[in-house]
Amino acid sequence: AQTVTQSQPEMSVQEAETVTLSCTYDTSESDYYLFWYKQPPSRQMILVIRQEAYKQQNATENRFSVNFQKAAKSFSLKISDSQLGDAAMYFCAYRTPNFGNEKLTFGTGTRLTIIP
Amino acid sequence: EAGVTQFPSHSVIEKGQTVTLRCDPISGHDNLYWYRRVMGKEIKFLLHFVKESKQDESGMPNNRFLAERTGGTYSTLKVQPAELEDSGVYFCASSHGGELFFGEGSRLTVL
């Protein structure tokens, strides 16, 4: 069975600085998707960034980028120029590429605090 | 376009009582998922509907949990009778064969 591990329950960063959230996973599959989701307080969980395992290039979305190390089964999220609105719970997630089945396996989450 | 909506946002009940959570997916989304997060733990998959059919209910913890999706539209998740360990946040998500869209979650507290 696949597992996702987030070893940092809480992180904090000064506004405008850079922070990296860690995620490792375990799978015997060669093709899969990895995700970072963000849930602000009392708000919906939204997709931050997505990585396809067969793509070597690290995904980037504006200030958010990932460091995907397939051999090490590591998928960290880097947030550059942190903003107050980035404060949230961040969940790392995994799924297999089966069309019509978006069942996700999540980690325990990292609570990110932005210090003004 | 309305997103995934869940009701109630927070429910407090006593052990042994019944609670029904509702999820309204995005219109046209055939896939509907229920997940649960117990405090401090990972978000765990409960089940997956495709339209009105249960595609995968391997994550349902026990027979005290009953999920339905009438006519392939909204879905309900009933917990009867509720136990202390059922406390947590229940998330619903929907998709049309691509990205998952989540609701804000329903927080259940069982006293």
Tab-separated table of C-alpha atoms in Angstrom:
chain	number	residue	atom	x	y	z
A	1	ALA	CA	0.000	0.000	0.000
A	2	GLN	CA	1.128	3.517	-0.681
A	3	THR	CA	2.013	5.799	2.200
A	4	VAL	CA	2.791	9.497	2.402
A	5	THR	CA	4.857	10.985	5.229
A	6	GLN	CA	5.106	14.623	6.247
A	7	SER	CA	7.622	14.864	9.058
A	8	GLN	CA	7.052	18.526	9.909
A	9	PRO	CA	3.806	19.062	11.843
A	10	GLU	CA	4.448	22.805	12.005
A	11	MET	CA	6.659	25.284	10.207
A	12	SER	CA	7.002	29.030	10.359
A	13	VAL	CA	8.636	31.549	8.086
A	14	GLN	CA	9.141	35.292	7.989
A	15	GLU	CA	7.084	37.145	5.429
A	16	ALA	CA	8.978	37.469	2.120
A	17	GLU	CA	11.337	34.615	3.012
A	18	THR	CA	11.480	31.144	1.509
A	19	VAL	CA	10.308	27.958	3.184
A	20	THR	CA	10.470	24.297	2.182
A	21	LEU	CA	7.960	21.694	3.290
A	22	SER	CA	9.035	18.052	3.209
A	23	CYS	CA	7.177	15.026	1.925
A	24	THR	CA	8.274	11.459	1.330
A	25	TYR	CA	6.208	8.614	-0.012
A	26	ASP	CA	6.402	4.912	-0.546
A	27	THR	CA	5.099	3.080	-3.590
A	28	SER	CA	6.004	0.193	-5.834
A	29	GLU	CA	4.424	1.892	-8.850
A	30	SER	CA	6.511	3.558	-11.528
A	31	ASP	CA	3.849	5.960	-12.727
A	32	TYR	CA	1.801	8.129	-10.395
A	33	TYR	CA	0.872	11.692	-9.512
A	34	LEU	CA	1.936	13.766	-6.549
A	35	PHE	CA	0.144	16.820	-5.227
A	36	TRP	CA	0.399	19.597	-2.706
A	37	TYR	CA	-2.894	20.869	-1.363
A	38	LYS	CA	-3.430	23.928	0.799
A	39	GLN	CA	-6.238	24.407	3.307
A	40	PRO	CA	-6.527	27.904	4.800
A	41	PRO	CA	-8.404	28.161	8.105
A	42	SER	CA	-12.109	27.428	7.623
A	43	ARG	CA	-11.695	27.357	3.884
A	44	GLN	CA	-11.755	24.793	1.125
A	45	MET	CA	-8.744	22.691	0.343
A	46	ILE	CA	-7.276	23.779	-2.964
A	47	LEU	CA	-4.680	22.318	-5.265
A	48	VAL	CA	-1.360	24.150	-5.140
A	49	ILE	CA	0.781	22.116	-7.492
A	50	ARG	CA	0.874	18.757	-9.217
A	51	GLN	CA	3.729	16.572	-10.455
A	52	GLU	CA	3.568	13.613	-12.827
A	53	ALA	CA	6.138	10.970	-11.945
A	54	TYR	CA	7.195	10.336	-15.527
A	55	LYS	CA	8.164	13.978	-15.964
A	56	GLN	CA	11.681	14.753	-14.810
A	57	GLN	CA	11.151	18.487	-14.800
A	58	ASN	CA	10.026	19.895	-11.471
A	59	ALA	CA	6.610	21.552	-11.524
A	60	THR	CA	6.368	25.285	-10.852
A	61	GLU	CA	3.371	27.514	-10.210
A	62	ASN	CA	4.359	31.130	-9.649
A	63	ARG	CA	5.942	31.276	-6.175
A	64	PHE	CA	5.433	27.560	-5.581
A	65	SER	CA	7.828	24.937	-6.858
A	66	VAL	CA	8.648	21.345	-6.052
A	67	ASN	CA	11.814	19.334	-5.746
A	68	PHE	CA	10.839	15.901	-7.013
A	69	GLN	CA	13.420	13.199	-6.391
A	70	LYS	CA	11.896	9.997	-7.761
A	71	ALA	CA	14.674	7.640	-6.691
A	72	ALA	CA	14.571	8.999	-3.147
A	73	LYS	CA	10.745	9.141	-3.203
A	74	SER	CA	10.852	12.699	-2.029
A	75	PHE	CA	8.543	15.550	-3.034
A	76	SER	CA	9.213	18.804	-1.211
A	77	LEU	CA	7.372	22.099	-1.728
A	78	LYS	CA	9.232	25.388	-1.830
A	79	ILE	CA	7.346	28.601	-1.262
A	80	SER	CA	9.284	31.705	-2.277
A	81	ASP	CA	8.544	35.260	-1.136
A	82	SER	CA	6.122	33.998	1.517
A	83	GLN	CA	2.960	36.026	1.957
A	84	LEU	CA	0.474	36.240	4.813
A	85	GLY	CA	-2.087	34.483	2.624
A	86	ASP	CA	0.138	31.438	2.453
A	87	ALA	CA	-0.690	30.579	6.053
A	88	ALA	CA	-2.530	27.255	5.946
A	89	MET	CA	-2.331	23.515	6.424
A	90	TYR	CA	-0.422	21.935	3.580
A	91	PHE	CA	-1.065	18.341	2.615
A	92	CYS	CA	1.064	16.198	0.373
A	93	ALA	CA	-0.865	13.560	-1.572
A	94	TYR	CA	-0.315	10.681	-3.983
A	95	ARG	CA	-2.443	8.849	-6.473
A	96	THR	CA	-2.112	6.345	-9.261
A	97	PRO	CA	-2.917	7.499	-12.814
A	98	ASN	CA	-6.198	5.624	-13.244
A	99	PHE	CA	-8.691	7.648	-15.224
A	100	GLY	CA	-11.917	8.223	-13.345
A	101	ASN	CA	-10.355	7.285	-10.007
A	102	GLU	CA	-8.892	10.250	-8.221
A	103	LYS	CA	-8.558	8.449	-4.887
A	104	LEU	CA	-5.787	10.214	-2.966
A	105	THR	CA	-3.455	9.061	-0.221
A	106	PHE	CA	-2.590	11.979	2.046
A	107	GLY	CA	0.095	12.790	4.553
A	108	THR	CA	-0.647	14.170	8.019
A	109	GLY	CA	-0.148	17.766	6.972
A	110	THR	CA	2.145	20.659	7.880
A	111	ARG	CA	0.759	23.787	9.478
A	112	LEU	CA	2.543	26.805	8.016
A	113	THR	CA	2.609	30.081	9.926
A	114	ILE	CA	3.745	33.305	8.290
A	115	ILE	CA	5.420	35.782	10.654
A	116	PRO	CA	4.805	39.413	9.658
B	1	GLU	CA	-20.125	28.357	-10.607
B	2	ALA	CA	-20.820	27.016	-7.118
B	3	GLY	CA	-18.145	24.856	-5.562
B	4	VAL	CA	-18.554	21.747	-3.443
B	5	THR	CA	-20.750	22.580	-0.480
B	6	GLN	CA	-21.025	20.649	2.745
B	7	PHE	CA	-23.548	20.877	5.552
B	8	PRO	CA	-23.386	21.256	8.485
B	9	SER	CA	-20.063	22.981	8.942
B	10	HIS	CA	-19.928	21.786	12.552
B	11	SER	CA	-21.998	19.269	14.447
B	12	VAL	CA	-21.745	18.420	18.138
B	13	ILE	CA	-23.555	15.297	19.281
B	14	GLU	CA	-23.460	12.855	22.129
B	15	LYS	CA	-22.206	9.325	21.857
B	16	GLY	CA	-24.956	7.056	20.609
B	17	GLN	CA	-26.761	9.737	18.625
B	18	THR	CA	-27.114	9.896	14.871
B	19	VAL	CA	-25.674	12.495	12.532
B	20	THR	CA	-26.134	12.979	8.811
B	21	LEU	CA	-23.627	14.958	6.786
B	22	ARG	CA	-24.496	16.235	3.361
B	23	CYS	CA	-22.381	17.040	0.339
B	24	ASP	CA	-23.464	18.845	-2.810
B	25	PRO	CA	-20.870	18.320	-5.526
B	26	ILE	CA	-20.180	20.640	-8.413
B	27	SER	CA	-22.946	20.275	-10.965
B	28	GLY	CA	-22.077	17.689	-13.609
B	29	HIS	CA	-19.386	15.965	-11.571
B	30	ASP	CA	-20.008	12.231	-11.673
B	31	ASN	CA	-17.268	11.361	-9.178
B	32	LEU	CA	-17.850	12.088	-5.514
B	33	TYR	CA	-15.472	11.190	-2.700
B	34	TRP	CA	-15.710	11.222	1.067
B	35	TYR	CA	-12.598	11.590	3.219
B	36	ARG	CA	-12.074	11.958	6.943
B	37	ARG	CA	-9.351	13.565	9.028
B	38	VAL	CA	-9.115	12.612	12.662
B	39	MET	CA	-7.268	15.251	14.720
B	40	GLY	CA	-3.555	15.221	13.973
B	41	LYS	CA	-3.765	12.309	11.604
B	42	GLU	CA	-3.730	12.012	7.838
B	43	ILE	CA	-6.793	12.565	5.679
B	44	LYS	CA	-8.159	9.112	4.928
B	45	PHE	CA	-10.290	7.968	2.027
B	46	LEU	CA	-13.724	6.643	2.938
B	47	LEU	CA	-15.514	5.962	-0.329
B	48	HIS	CA	-16.019	6.888	-3.954
B	49	PHE	CA	-19.273	7.250	-5.881
B	50	VAL	CA	-19.587	7.280	-9.637
B	51	LYS	CA	-22.979	8.837	-10.158
B	52	GLU	CA	-25.251	6.909	-7.759
B	53	SER	CA	-23.089	3.782	-7.582
B	54	LYS	CA	-20.478	3.021	-4.950
B	55	GLN	CA	-17.273	2.448	-6.871
B	56	ASP	CA	-15.019	1.875	-3.881
B	57	GLU	CA	-16.050	1.795	-0.236
B	58	SER	CA	-12.908	0.155	1.069
B	59	GLY	CA	-12.223	3.015	3.471
B	60	MET	CA	-15.519	2.888	5.364
B	61	PRO	CA	-14.531	2.090	8.956
B	62	ASN	CA	-17.517	-0.056	9.941
B	63	ASN	CA	-21.227	-0.615	9.442
B	64	ARG	CA	-22.149	2.365	11.579
B	65	PHE	CA	-21.357	4.472	8.527
B	66	LEU	CA	-23.829	4.617	5.647
B	67	ALA	CA	-23.287	6.677	2.522
B	68	GLU	CA	-25.837	7.323	-0.177
B	69	ARG	CA	-25.983	9.379	-3.314
B	70	THR	CA	-29.551	9.824	-4.426
B	71	GLY	CA	-29.981	10.126	-8.168
B	72	GLY	CA	-26.290	10.745	-8.595
B	73	THR	CA	-26.544	14.271	-7.244
B	74	TYR	CA	-25.942	15.136	-3.593
B	75	SER	CA	-24.591	12.609	-1.127
B	76	THR	CA	-25.209	11.953	2.544
B	77	LEU	CA	-23.025	10.234	5.084
B	78	LYS	CA	-24.851	8.960	8.132
B	79	VAL	CA	-23.157	7.850	11.318
B	80	GLN	CA	-25.407	5.758	13.556
B	81	PRO	CA	-24.750	5.352	16.422
B	82	ALA	CA	-21.871	7.792	16.749
B	83	GLU	CA	-18.849	6.877	18.852
B	84	LEU	CA	-16.133	9.102	20.335
B	85	GLU	CA	-13.578	7.978	17.756
B	86	ASP	CA	-15.811	9.248	14.942
B	87	SER	CA	-14.880	12.826	15.815
B	88	GLY	CA	-13.007	14.570	13.042
B	89	VAL	CA	-13.454	16.571	9.873
B	90	TYR	CA	-15.305	14.914	7.020
B	91	PHE	CA	-14.368	16.191	3.586
B	92	CYS	CA	-16.261	15.746	0.372
B	93	ALA	CA	-14.696	16.168	-3.048
B	94	SER	CA	-15.977	15.897	-6.595
B	95	SER	CA	-14.458	15.616	-10.044
B	96	HIS	CA	-15.294	15.066	-13.666
B	97	GLY	CA	-12.375	12.763	-14.356
B	98	GLY	CA	-9.628	15.239	-13.527
B	99	GLU	CA	-8.825	17.585	-10.681
B	100	LEU	CA	-10.518	17.013	-7.352
B	101	PHE	CA	-12.454	19.924	-5.881
B	102	PHE	CA	-12.963	19.844	-2.146
B	103	GLY	CA	-15.595	21.253	0.149
B	104	GLU	CA	-14.766	23.080	3.374
B	105	GLY	CA	-15.461	19.985	5.422
B	106	SER	CA	-17.930	19.122	8.158
B	107	ARG	CA	-16.447	19.017	11.629
B	108	LEU	CA	-18.029	16.332	13.805
B	109	THR	CA	-17.540	16.356	17.558
B	110	VAL	CA	-18.851	13.382	19.512
B	111	LEU	CA	-19.027	13.918	23.278
